[in-house]
């Protein structure tokens, strides 16, 4: 198997990235290309933040977004959030998701973050075990306010 190459997404990656997101929430409306380009550009302005992509050859097969957030507590030490973790359904259970999460953690640690947070709405034991195996622990209580409905599992 070709080695997974992980790097920040660039504008040219957006069509394949938007296709990959269909594996995350199949019924979501696709973000228009020009809007997706603007969003990626704005996200890249947050130092340390990126949409990371995993490539097998030329195939974009995994992704996650890591956002580094400036923080006036903890002596000014930032923290990070990870969102939109997705692996192409045809490439799951091969360690690609763990690899992209490791890259996101490495990026956050390199940015000096004191913690990295990730939330999942899934209650599936396999999903929870995946995040634990990737180095995360279920240790906080999460709350959210939503404008869009929770996605079905």
XYZ file of C-alpha atoms in Angstrom:
153
model
C 0.000 0.000 0.000
C 1.152 3.545 -0.755
C 2.247 5.557 2.287
C -0.201 8.123 3.638
C 1.031 11.676 3.038
C -0.467 14.230 5.434
C -0.334 17.952 4.740
C -2.469 21.086 5.044
C -5.161 21.415 2.397
C -4.619 23.904 -0.395
C -7.182 25.572 -2.628
C -6.606 22.950 -5.352
C -7.625 20.196 -2.878
C -11.097 21.615 -2.260
C -13.102 19.582 -4.823
C -11.730 16.276 -3.470
C -12.090 17.481 0.131
C -15.727 18.437 -0.399
C -16.295 14.997 -1.947
C -14.687 13.360 1.111
C -17.036 15.257 3.435
C -19.907 13.223 1.901
C -18.525 10.342 4.007
C -18.971 12.479 7.128
C -22.541 13.731 6.681
C -24.010 12.288 3.456
C -27.162 14.424 3.517
C -25.434 17.763 4.160
C -25.653 20.396 1.471
C -22.324 20.719 -0.334
C -20.541 23.977 0.367
C -20.283 26.036 -2.845
C -16.742 26.009 -4.239
C -16.180 29.777 -3.955
C -17.426 29.799 -0.365
C -15.249 26.783 0.523
C -12.223 28.590 -0.944
C -12.981 31.666 1.174
C -13.430 29.550 4.323
C -10.138 27.716 3.769
C -8.374 31.022 3.239
C -9.785 32.483 6.444
C -8.936 29.348 8.424
C -5.341 29.452 7.239
C -5.034 32.914 8.863
C -5.275 31.303 12.326
C -1.657 30.522 13.193
C -1.160 26.776 13.684
C -4.606 25.931 12.301
C -5.266 23.857 9.193
C -7.520 21.468 7.409
C -5.206 18.468 7.305
C -5.614 16.005 4.487
C -4.318 12.471 4.072
C -3.393 11.318 0.584
C -2.764 7.814 -0.706
C -1.089 8.587 -3.999
C -3.404 11.211 -5.486
C -6.504 10.026 -3.592
C -7.638 12.229 -0.699
C -8.797 9.629 1.841
C -8.786 11.295 5.279
C -9.071 14.730 6.814
C -9.579 16.684 9.994
C -9.586 20.337 10.941
C -7.420 21.611 13.785
C -7.955 25.112 15.136
C -5.428 26.696 17.503
C -7.160 29.200 19.771
C -5.332 32.027 21.554
C -6.035 31.911 25.266
C -5.576 34.527 28.014
C -5.581 31.845 30.759
C -2.903 29.234 31.531
C -0.266 31.923 31.209
C -1.375 32.750 27.677
C -1.002 29.166 26.463
C -3.298 28.325 23.523
C -5.533 25.289 23.180
C -6.824 23.487 20.104
C -10.049 22.011 18.801
C -10.302 19.174 16.296
C -13.405 18.890 14.134
C -14.612 17.191 10.949
C -12.632 13.966 11.372
C -13.415 11.787 8.361
C -11.947 8.838 6.472
C -13.290 7.615 3.145
C -15.553 4.635 3.915
C -13.563 2.423 1.548
C -10.331 3.117 3.450
C -11.420 2.734 7.068
C -9.858 0.419 9.674
C -6.368 0.859 8.230
C -4.996 3.381 10.744
C -5.480 6.395 8.461
C -7.813 8.199 10.880
C -5.381 7.676 13.740
C -2.555 8.977 11.573
C -4.412 12.177 10.679
C -5.322 12.725 14.339
C -1.687 12.206 15.358
C -0.676 14.859 12.815
C -3.295 17.230 14.257
C -2.031 16.597 17.793
C 1.574 17.112 16.678
C 0.574 20.416 15.063
C -1.206 21.564 18.244
C 1.727 20.603 20.472
C 4.130 22.403 18.102
C 1.914 25.513 18.459
C 2.374 25.303 22.236
C -1.164 24.185 23.057
C -1.717 22.896 26.580
C -4.677 20.733 25.548
C -6.529 19.528 22.475
C -10.272 18.957 22.569
C -12.404 16.854 20.290
C -16.117 16.113 20.545
C -18.170 13.424 18.895
C -21.913 13.034 18.821
C -21.485 9.322 18.242
C -22.333 6.877 20.975
C -21.080 3.898 18.969
C -18.579 1.884 21.037
C -16.317 1.489 17.985
C -16.169 5.259 17.430
C -15.405 5.953 21.084
C -12.739 3.222 21.091
C -11.217 4.767 17.949
C -10.758 8.154 19.652
C -9.335 6.533 22.780
C -6.888 4.501 20.679
C -5.871 7.766 18.970
C -4.814 9.216 22.337
C -7.938 11.017 23.537
C -9.702 10.396 26.827
C -13.335 10.920 27.669
C -12.833 13.261 30.593
C -15.126 16.282 30.310
C -18.821 16.982 30.011
C -19.744 18.639 26.744
C -22.601 21.028 26.082
C -23.680 22.565 22.828
C -26.269 24.889 21.374
C -27.219 24.068 17.792
C -28.804 25.817 14.855
C -28.738 22.655 12.714
C -30.132 19.290 13.788
C -27.849 16.591 15.136
C -26.786 14.232 12.356
C -28.104 10.700 12.448
C -25.613 7.904 13.100
